[in-house]
Short mmCIF file of C-alpha atoms and ligand atoms in Angstrom, two decimals:
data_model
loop_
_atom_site.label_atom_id
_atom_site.label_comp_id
_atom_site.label_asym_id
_atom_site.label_seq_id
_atom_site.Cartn_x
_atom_site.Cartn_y
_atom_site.Cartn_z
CA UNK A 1 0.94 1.04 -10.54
CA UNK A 2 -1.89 2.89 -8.52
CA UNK A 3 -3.16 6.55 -9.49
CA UNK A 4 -1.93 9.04 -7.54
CA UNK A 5 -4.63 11.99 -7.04
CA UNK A 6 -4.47 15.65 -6.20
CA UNK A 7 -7.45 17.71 -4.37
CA UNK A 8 -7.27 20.89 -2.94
CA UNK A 9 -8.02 20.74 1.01
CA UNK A 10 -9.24 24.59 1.43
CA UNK A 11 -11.27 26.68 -0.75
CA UNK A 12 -9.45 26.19 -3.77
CA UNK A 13 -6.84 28.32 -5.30
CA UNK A 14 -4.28 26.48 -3.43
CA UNK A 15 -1.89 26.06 -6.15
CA UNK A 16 -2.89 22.87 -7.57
CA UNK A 17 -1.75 24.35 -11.00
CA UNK A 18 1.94 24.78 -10.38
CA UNK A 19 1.86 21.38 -8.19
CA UNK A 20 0.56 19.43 -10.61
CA UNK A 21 2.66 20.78 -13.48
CA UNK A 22 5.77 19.02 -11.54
CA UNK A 23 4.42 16.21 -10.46
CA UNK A 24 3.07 15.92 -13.80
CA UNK A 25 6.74 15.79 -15.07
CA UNK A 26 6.71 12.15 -13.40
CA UNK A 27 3.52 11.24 -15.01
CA UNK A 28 2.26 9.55 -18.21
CA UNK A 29 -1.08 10.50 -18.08
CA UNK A 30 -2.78 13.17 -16.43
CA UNK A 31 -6.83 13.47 -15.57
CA UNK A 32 -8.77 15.92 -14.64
CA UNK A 33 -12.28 14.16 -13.18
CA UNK A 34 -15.09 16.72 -12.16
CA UNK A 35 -15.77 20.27 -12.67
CA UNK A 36 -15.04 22.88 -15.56
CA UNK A 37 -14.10 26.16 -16.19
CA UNK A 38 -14.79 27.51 -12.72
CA UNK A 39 -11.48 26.13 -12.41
CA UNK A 40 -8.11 28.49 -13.30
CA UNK A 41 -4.35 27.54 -12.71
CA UNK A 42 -2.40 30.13 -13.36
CA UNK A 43 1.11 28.67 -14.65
CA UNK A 44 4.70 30.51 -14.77
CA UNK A 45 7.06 28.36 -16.93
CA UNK A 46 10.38 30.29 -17.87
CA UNK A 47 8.56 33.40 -16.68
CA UNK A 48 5.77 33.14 -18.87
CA UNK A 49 2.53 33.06 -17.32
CA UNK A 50 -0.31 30.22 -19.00
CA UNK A 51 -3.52 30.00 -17.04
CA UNK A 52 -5.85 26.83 -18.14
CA UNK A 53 -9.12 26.35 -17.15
CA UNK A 54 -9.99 23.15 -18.77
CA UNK A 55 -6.84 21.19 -19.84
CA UNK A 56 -4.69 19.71 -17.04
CA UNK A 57 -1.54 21.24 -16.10
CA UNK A 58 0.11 18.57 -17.70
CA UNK A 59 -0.23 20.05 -21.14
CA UNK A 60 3.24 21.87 -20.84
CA UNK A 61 4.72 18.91 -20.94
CA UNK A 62 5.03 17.68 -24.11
CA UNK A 63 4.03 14.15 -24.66
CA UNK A 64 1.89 13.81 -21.45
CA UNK A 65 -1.80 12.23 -21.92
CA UNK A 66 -4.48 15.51 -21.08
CA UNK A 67 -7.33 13.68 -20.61
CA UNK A 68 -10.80 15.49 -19.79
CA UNK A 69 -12.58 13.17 -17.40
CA UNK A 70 -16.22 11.91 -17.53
CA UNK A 71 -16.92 13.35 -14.10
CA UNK A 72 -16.37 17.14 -15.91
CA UNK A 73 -18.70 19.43 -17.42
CA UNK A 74 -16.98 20.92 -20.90
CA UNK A 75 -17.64 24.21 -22.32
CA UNK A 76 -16.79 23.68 -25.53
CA UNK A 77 -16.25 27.40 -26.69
CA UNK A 78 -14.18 27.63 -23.69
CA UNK A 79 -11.90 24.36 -24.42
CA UNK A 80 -11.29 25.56 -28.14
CA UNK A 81 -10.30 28.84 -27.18
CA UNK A 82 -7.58 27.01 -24.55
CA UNK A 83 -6.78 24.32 -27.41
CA UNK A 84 -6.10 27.27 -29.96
CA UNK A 85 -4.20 29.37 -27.50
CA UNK A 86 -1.68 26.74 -26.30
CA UNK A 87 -1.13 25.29 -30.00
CA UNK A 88 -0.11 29.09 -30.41
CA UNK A 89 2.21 28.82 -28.05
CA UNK A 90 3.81 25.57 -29.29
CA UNK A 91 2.08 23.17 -26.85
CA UNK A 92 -0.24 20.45 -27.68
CA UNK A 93 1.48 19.75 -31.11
CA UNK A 94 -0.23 16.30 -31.40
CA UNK A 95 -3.50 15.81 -31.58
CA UNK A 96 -3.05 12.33 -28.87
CA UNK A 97 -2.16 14.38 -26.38
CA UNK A 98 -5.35 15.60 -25.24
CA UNK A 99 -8.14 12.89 -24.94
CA UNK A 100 -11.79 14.54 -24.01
CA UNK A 101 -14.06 11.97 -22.22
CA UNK A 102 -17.32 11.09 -24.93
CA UNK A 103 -19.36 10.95 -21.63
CA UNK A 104 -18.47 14.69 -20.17
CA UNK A 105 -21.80 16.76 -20.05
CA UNK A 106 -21.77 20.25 -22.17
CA UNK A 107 -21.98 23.13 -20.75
CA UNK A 108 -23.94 25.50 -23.41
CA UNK A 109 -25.08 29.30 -23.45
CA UNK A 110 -28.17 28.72 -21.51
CA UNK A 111 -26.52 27.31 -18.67
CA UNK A 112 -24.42 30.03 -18.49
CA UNK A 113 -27.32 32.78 -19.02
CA UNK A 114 -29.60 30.88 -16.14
CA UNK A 115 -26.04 30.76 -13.71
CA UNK A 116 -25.47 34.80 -14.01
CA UNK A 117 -29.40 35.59 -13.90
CA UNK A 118 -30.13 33.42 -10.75
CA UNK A 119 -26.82 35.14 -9.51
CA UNK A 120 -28.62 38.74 -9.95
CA UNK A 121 -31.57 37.81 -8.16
CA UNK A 122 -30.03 36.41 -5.66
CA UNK A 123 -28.66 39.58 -4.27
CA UNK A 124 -27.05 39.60 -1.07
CA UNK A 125 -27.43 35.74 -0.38
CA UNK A 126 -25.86 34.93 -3.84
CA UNK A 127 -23.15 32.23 -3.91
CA UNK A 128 -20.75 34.42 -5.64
CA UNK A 129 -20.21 31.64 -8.67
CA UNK A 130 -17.64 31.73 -11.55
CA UNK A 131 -20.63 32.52 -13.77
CA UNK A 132 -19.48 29.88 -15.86
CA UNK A 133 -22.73 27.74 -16.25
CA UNK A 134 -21.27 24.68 -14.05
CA UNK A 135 -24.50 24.41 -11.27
CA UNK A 136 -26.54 24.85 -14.17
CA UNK A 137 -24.95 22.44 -16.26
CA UNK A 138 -24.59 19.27 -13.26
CA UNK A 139 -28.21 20.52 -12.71
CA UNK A 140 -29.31 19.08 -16.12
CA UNK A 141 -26.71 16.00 -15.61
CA UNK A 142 -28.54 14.95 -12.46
CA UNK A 143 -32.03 15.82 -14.27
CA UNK A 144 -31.03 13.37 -16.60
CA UNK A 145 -32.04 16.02 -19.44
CA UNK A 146 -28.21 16.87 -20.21
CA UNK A 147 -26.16 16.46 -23.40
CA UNK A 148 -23.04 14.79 -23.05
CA UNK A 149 -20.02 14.73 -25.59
CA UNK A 150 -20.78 12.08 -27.65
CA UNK A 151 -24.11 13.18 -28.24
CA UNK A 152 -22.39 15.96 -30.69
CA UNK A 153 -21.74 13.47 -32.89
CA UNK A 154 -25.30 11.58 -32.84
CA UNK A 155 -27.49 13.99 -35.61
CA UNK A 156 -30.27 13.41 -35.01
CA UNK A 157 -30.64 12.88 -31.46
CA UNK A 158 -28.43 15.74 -31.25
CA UNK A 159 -30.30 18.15 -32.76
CA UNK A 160 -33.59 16.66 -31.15
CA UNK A 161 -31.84 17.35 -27.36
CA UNK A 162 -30.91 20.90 -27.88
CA UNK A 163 -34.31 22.02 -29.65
CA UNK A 164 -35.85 20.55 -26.73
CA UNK A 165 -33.26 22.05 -24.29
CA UNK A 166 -33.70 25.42 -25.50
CA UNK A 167 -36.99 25.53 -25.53
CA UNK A 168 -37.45 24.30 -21.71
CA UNK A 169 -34.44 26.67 -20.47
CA UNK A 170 -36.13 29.55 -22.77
CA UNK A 171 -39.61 29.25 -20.45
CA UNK A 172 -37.49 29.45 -18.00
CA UNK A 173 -35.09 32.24 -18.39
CA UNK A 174 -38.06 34.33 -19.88
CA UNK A 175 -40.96 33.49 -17.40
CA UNK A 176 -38.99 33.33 -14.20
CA UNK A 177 -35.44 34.74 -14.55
CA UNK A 178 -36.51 37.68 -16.80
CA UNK A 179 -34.00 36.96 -19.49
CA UNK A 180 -33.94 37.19 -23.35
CA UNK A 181 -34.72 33.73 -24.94
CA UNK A 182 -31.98 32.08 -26.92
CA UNK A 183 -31.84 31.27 -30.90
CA UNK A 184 -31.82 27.90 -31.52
CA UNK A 185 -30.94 27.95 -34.76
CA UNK A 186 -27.65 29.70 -33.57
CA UNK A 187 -26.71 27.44 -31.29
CA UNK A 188 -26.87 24.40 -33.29
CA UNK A 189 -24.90 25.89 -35.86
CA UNK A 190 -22.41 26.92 -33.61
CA UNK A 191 -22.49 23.38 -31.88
CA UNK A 192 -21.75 21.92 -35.24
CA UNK A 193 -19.03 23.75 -35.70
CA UNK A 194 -17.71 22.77 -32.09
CA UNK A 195 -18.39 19.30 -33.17
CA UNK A 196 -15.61 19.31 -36.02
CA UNK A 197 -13.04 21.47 -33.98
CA UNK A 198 -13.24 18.48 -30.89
CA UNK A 199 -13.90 15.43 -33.39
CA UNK A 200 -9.66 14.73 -32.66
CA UNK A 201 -9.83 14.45 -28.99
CA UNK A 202 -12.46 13.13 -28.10
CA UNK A 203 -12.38 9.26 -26.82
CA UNK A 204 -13.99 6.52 -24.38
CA UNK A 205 -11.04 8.12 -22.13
CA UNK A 206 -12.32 5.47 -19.35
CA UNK A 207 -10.95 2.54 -21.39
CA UNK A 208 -7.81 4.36 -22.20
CA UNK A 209 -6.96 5.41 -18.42
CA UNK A 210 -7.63 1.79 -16.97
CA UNK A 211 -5.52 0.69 -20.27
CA UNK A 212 -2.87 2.94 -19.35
CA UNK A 213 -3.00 1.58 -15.26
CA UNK A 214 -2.96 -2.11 -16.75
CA UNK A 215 0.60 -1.40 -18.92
CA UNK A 216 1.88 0.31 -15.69
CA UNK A 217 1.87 3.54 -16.37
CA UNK A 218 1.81 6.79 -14.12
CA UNK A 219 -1.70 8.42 -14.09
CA UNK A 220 -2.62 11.37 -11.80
CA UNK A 221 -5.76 12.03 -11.39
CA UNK A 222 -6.42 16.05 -11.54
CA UNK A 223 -8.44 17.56 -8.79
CA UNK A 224 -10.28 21.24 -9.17
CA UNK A 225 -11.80 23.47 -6.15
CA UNK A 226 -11.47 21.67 -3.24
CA UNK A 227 -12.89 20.11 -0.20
CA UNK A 228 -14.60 23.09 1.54
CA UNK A 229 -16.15 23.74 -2.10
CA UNK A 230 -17.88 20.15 -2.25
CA UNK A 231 -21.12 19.68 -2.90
CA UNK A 232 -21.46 17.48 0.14
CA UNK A 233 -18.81 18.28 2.56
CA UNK A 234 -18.07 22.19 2.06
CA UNK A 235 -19.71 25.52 3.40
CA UNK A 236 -23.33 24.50 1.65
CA UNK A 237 -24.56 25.82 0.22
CA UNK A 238 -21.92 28.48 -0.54
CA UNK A 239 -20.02 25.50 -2.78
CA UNK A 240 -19.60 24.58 -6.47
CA UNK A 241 -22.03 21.60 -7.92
CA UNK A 242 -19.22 18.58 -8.16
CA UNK A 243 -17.94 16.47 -5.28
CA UNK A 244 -13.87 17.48 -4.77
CA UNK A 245 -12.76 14.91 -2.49
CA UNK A 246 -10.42 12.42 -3.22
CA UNK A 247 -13.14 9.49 -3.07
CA UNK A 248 -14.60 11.46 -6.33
CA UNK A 249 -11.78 10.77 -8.18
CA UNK A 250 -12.70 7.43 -8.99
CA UNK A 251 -15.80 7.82 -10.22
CA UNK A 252 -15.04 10.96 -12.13
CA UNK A 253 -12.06 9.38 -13.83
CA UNK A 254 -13.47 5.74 -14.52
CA UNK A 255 -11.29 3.96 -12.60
CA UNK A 256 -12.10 1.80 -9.58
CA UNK A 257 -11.52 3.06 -5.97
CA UNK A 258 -9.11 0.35 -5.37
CA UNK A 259 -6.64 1.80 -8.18
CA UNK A 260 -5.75 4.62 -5.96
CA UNK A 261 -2.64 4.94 -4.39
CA UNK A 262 -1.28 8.48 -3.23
CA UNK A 263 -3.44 11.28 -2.39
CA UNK A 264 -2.02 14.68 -2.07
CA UNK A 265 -3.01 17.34 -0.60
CA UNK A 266 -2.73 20.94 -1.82
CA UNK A 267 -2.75 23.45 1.27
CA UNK A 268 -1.81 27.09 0.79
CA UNK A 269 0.00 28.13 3.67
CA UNK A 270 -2.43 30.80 4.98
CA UNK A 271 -6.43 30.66 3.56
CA UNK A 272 -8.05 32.24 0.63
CA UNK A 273 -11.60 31.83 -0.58
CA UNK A 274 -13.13 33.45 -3.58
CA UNK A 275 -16.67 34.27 -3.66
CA UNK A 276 -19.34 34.20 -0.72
CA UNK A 277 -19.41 32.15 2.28
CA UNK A 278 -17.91 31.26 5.56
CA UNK A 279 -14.30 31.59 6.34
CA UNK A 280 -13.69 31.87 10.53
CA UNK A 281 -10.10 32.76 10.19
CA UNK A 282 -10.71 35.79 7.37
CA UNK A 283 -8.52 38.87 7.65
CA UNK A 284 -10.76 42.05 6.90
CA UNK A 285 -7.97 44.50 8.01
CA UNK A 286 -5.00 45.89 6.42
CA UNK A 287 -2.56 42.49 7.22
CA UNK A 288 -5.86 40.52 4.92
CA UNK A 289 -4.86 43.47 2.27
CA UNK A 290 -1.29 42.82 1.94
CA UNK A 291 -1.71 38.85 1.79
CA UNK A 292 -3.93 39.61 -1.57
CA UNK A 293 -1.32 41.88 -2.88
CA UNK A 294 1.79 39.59 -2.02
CA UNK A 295 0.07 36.42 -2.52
CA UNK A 296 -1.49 37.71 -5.89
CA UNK A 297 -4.18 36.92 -4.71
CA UNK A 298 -6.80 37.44 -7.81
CA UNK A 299 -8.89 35.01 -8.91
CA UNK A 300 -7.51 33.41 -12.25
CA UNK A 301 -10.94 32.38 -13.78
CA UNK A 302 -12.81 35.32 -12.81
CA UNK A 303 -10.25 38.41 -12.01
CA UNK A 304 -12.00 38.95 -8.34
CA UNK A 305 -9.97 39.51 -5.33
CA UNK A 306 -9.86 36.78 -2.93
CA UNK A 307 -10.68 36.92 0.65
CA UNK A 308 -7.85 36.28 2.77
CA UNK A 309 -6.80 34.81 6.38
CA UNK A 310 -4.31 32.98 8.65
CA UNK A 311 -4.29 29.11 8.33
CA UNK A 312 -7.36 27.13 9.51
CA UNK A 313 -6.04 23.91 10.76
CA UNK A 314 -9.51 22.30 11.31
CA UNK A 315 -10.15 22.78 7.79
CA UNK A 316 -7.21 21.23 6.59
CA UNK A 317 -7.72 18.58 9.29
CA UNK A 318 -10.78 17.71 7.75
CA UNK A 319 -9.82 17.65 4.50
CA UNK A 320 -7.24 15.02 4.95
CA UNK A 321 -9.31 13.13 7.03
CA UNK A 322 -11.95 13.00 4.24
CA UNK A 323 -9.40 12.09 1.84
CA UNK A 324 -6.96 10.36 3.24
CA UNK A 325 -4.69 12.43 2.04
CA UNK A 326 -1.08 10.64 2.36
CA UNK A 327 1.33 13.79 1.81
CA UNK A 328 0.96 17.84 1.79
CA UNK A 329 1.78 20.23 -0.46
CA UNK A 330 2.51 23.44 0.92
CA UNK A 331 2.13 26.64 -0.92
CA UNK A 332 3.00 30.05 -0.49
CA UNK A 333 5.02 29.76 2.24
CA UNK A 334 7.48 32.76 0.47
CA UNK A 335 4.32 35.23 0.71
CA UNK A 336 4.65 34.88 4.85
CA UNK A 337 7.75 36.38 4.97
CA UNK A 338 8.23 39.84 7.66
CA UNK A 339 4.14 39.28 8.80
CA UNK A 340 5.22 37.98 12.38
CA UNK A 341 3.89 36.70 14.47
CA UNK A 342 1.49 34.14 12.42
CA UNK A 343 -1.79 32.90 14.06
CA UNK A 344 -3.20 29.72 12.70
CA UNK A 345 -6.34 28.58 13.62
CA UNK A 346 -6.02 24.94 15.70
CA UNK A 347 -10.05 24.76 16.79
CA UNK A 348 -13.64 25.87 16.67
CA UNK A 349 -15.10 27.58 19.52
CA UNK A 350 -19.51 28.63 19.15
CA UNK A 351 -20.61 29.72 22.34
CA UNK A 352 -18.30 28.91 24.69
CA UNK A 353 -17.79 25.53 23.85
CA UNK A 354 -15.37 23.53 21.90
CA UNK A 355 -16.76 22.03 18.66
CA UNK A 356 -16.09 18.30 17.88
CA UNK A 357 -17.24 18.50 13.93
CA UNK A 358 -18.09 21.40 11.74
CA UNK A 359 -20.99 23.30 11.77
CA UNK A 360 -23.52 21.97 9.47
CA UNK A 361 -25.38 25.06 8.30
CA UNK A 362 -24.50 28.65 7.27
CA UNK A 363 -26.19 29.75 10.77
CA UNK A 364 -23.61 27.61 12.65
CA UNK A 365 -20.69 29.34 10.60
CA UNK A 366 -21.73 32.06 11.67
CA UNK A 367 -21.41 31.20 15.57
CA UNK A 368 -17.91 29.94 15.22
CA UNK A 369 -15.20 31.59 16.85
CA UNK A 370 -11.26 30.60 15.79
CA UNK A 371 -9.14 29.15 18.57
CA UNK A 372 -6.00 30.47 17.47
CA UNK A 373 -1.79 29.56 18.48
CA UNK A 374 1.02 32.33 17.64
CA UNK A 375 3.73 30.73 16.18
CA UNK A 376 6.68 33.55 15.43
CA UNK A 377 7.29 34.37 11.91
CA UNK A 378 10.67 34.91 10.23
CA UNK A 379 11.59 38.18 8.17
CA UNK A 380 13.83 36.30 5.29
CA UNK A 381 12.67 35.50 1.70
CA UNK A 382 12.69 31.78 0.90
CA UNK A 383 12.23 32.15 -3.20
CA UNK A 384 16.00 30.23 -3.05
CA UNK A 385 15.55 27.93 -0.47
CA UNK A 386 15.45 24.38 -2.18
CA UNK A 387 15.90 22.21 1.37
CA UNK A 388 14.25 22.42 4.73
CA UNK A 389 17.20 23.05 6.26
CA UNK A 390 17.70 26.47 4.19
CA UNK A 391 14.53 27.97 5.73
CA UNK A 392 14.72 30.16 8.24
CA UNK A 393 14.48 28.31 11.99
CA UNK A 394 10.87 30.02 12.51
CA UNK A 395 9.25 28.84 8.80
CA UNK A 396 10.54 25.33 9.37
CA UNK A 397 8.52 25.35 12.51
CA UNK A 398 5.99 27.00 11.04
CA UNK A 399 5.48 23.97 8.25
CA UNK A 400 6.12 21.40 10.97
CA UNK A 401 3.26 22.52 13.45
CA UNK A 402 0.84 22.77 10.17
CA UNK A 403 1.51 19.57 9.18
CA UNK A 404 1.67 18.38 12.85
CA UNK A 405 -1.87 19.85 13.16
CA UNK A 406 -3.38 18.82 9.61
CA UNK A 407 -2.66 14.84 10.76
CA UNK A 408 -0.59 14.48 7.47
CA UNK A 409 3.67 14.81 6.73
CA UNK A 410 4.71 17.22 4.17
CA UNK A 411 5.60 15.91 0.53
CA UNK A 412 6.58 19.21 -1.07
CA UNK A 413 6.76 22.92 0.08
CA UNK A 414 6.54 26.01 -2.53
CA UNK A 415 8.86 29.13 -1.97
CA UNK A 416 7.86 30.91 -5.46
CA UNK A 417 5.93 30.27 -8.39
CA UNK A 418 8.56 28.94 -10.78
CA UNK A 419 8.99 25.21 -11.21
CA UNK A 420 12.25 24.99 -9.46
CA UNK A 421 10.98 26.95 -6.38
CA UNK A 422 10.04 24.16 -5.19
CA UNK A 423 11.39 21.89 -2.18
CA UNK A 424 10.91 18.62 -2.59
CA UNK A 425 9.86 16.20 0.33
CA UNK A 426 9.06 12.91 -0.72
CA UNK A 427 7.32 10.63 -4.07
CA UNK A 428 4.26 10.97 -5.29
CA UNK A 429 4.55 7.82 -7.69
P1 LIG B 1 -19.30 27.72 -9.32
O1 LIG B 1 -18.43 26.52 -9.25
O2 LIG B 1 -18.98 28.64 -10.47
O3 LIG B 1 -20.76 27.36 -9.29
O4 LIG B 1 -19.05 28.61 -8.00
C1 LIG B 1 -19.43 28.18 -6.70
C2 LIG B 1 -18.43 28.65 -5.66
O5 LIG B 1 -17.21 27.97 -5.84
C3 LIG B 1 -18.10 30.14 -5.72
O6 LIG B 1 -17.84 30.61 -4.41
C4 LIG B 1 -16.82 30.18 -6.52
O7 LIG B 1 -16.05 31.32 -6.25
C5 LIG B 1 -16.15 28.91 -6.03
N1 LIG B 1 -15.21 28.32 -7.00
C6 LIG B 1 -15.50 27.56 -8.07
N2 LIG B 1 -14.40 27.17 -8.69
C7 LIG B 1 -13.37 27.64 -7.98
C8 LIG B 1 -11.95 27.51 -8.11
O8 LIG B 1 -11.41 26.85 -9.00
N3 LIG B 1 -11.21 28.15 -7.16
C9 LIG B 1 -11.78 28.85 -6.14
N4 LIG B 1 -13.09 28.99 -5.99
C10 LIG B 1 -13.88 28.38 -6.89
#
């Protein structure tokens, strides 16, 4: 049986988190195959709220394969911390459940010291990142001067990488980013001690996913951010470091592109981004203030408020198109309710013109003006709606005309955050 895959289509916090803790119920193994803790899903299982950073959703399922992907970059400070505070809430109680990928780079201190610094002078133009370390970290992975997983557990060479890490990023962070050098001597230590707490986990997770596709087993493959956040085809550079299309998947998981069969979509049914950057269709005025207070709409990693907007169709457009995405899920519908009429965003306009594509630098953003279509919005709550045909006549045609104009059909539509809140459109396996 093929993979099935899950990638955000906006600028991430779409609610991959809840979507792929039920589809996850269908799964056997569950991968998550680029980025780190930049990512944050917040979770609300029997109204208690778990947000992960690291581990895939599927962790609150017992007995579900969490496997961190090659294509990620692991704090490991960070992924103890999650390990110790889901054990102490009764999840992961075997040790098999959570695989972490031997060829994962490590994200350590100094990537996270040169990510805030670079941040501060940066000033205005700064990106707005997590602060987590992840540019820095693929930085290093691309240099080809990174340390990766299974180095922890290589002594020497281990300890002859970091002294020679530490003392390149120390130039660095004291010459040009004005910044206090690190101890070395620290750092190893506490690497060492990293090194025991992860020895159970960690795995050649690229033979064990194409073993678990070969005995016909479910995998999804775990996508964080999401397309507009790309490397390559987001808002650069106002993006994280990773590639978040659904063509990534392969590569970041180990498995070959021909081994995956659904993509899904995750589209929030108006448009949030966190951090700086474009975003034609943002709300500055009082209706973007009561999306963030309905919606929640707080970033999960990082605490900031998000930016919010009506839906952008051409983004989601894109997205699928660069995916191929098969099936939407849309979330957040419930959060619409009583703000009527609802704009969304069907095309580009810079200068009086039409665009085909989008803009391909920061300056072109900047010249876009939304094309926008009112559709009328309905003044019921859907938290109990679990059918199409229990929404109201006006959100039905609101999901309809999204999907219509996003080029892809609707496999699953959120109405509230618990699992069951859920209406369910279609498979995913
Ligand atoms: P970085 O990934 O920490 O380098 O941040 C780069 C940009 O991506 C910033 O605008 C962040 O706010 C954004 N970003 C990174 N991860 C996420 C996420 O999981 N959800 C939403 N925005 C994110």
């Amino acid at each position: 049986m093929p993979a099935s895959v899950v990638i955000g289509t906006q600028w991430g916090d779409e609610g991959k988190g809840k979507v792929v803790d039920l589809l996850a119920a269908d799964a056997d193994v569950v991968v998550r195959f680029h980025g780190g803790n930049n990512a944050g899903h917040t979770l609300v299982v029997d109204g208690e709220k778990t947000v992960l950073n690291l581990i895939p959703a599927g962790v609150l399922h017992p007995g579900r394969i969490c496997m961190l992907g090659p294509g990620m970059v692991i704090d490991p400070e960070v992924l103890v911390a999650e390990i110790d505070a889901l054990r102490a809430r009764g999840y992961l109680a075997d040790d098999r459940w959570l695989r972490v990928s031997e060829q994962a780079h490590l994200i350590l201190p100094y990537h996270r010291a040169i990510d805030h610094a670079r941040e501060r002078l940066r000033g205005a133009g700064k990106i707005g990142t997590t602060g987590r370390g992840i540019g820095p970290a693929y930085e290093d992975k691309v240099a080809r001067t990174g340390i990766r997983v299974a180095d922890l557990f290589d002594d020497d060479g281990f300890r002859e990488a970091l002294e020679r890490n530490v003392r390149e990023k120390n130039g660095y962070l004291e010459a040009l980013l004005g910044e206090r050098p690190l101890s070395f001597a620290e750092l190893y230590a506490r690497c060492l001690a990293y090194r025991e707490r992860l020895r159970p986990f960690v795995a050649d997770t690229v033979r064990e996913v194409q073993a678990a596709l070969a005995a016909g087993r479910r995998v999804l493959l775990e996508g964080a951010q999401a397309t507009m956040l790309d490397v390559d085809h987001g808002t650069y550079p106002f993006v994280t470091s990773s590639n978040a299309v659904a063509g990534a998947a392969a590569a970041g998981a180990g498995v070959p592109p021909r081994a995956l069969g659904r993509i899904v979509g995750i589209a929030k049914a108006y448009t949030t981004r966190v951090g700086a950057g474009p975003f034609p269709t943002e709300l500055t005025d009082a209706l973007g203030e009561r999306l963030r207070a309905d919606g929640e709409e707080y970033g999960a990693t990082t605490g900031r408020p998000r930016r919010c907007g009506w839906f952008d169709a051409v983004v989601v457009r894109h997205a699928v198109a660069l995916s191929g995405v098969d099936g939407l899920a849309l979330t957040k519908l419930d959060v619409l309710t009583g703000v009527d009429p609802l704009p969304v965003c069907v095309a580009y306009e810079a200068d009086g013109r039409r665009l085909a594509g989008l803009p391909a630098t920061t300056r072109g953003w900047g010249r876009v003006r939304p094309v926008y279509e009112t559709l009328p919005g309905w003044h019921e709550p859907l938290g109990a709606a679990r059918t199409l045909a229990e929404l109201p006549a006006n959100a039905r045609r609101y999901v309809e005309r999204l999907a219509d104009l996003a080029g892809a059909p609707l496999l699953l539509l959120s109405v509230g955050a618990q699992r069951d809140q859920t209406i369910r459109l279609g498979a995913v396996f």
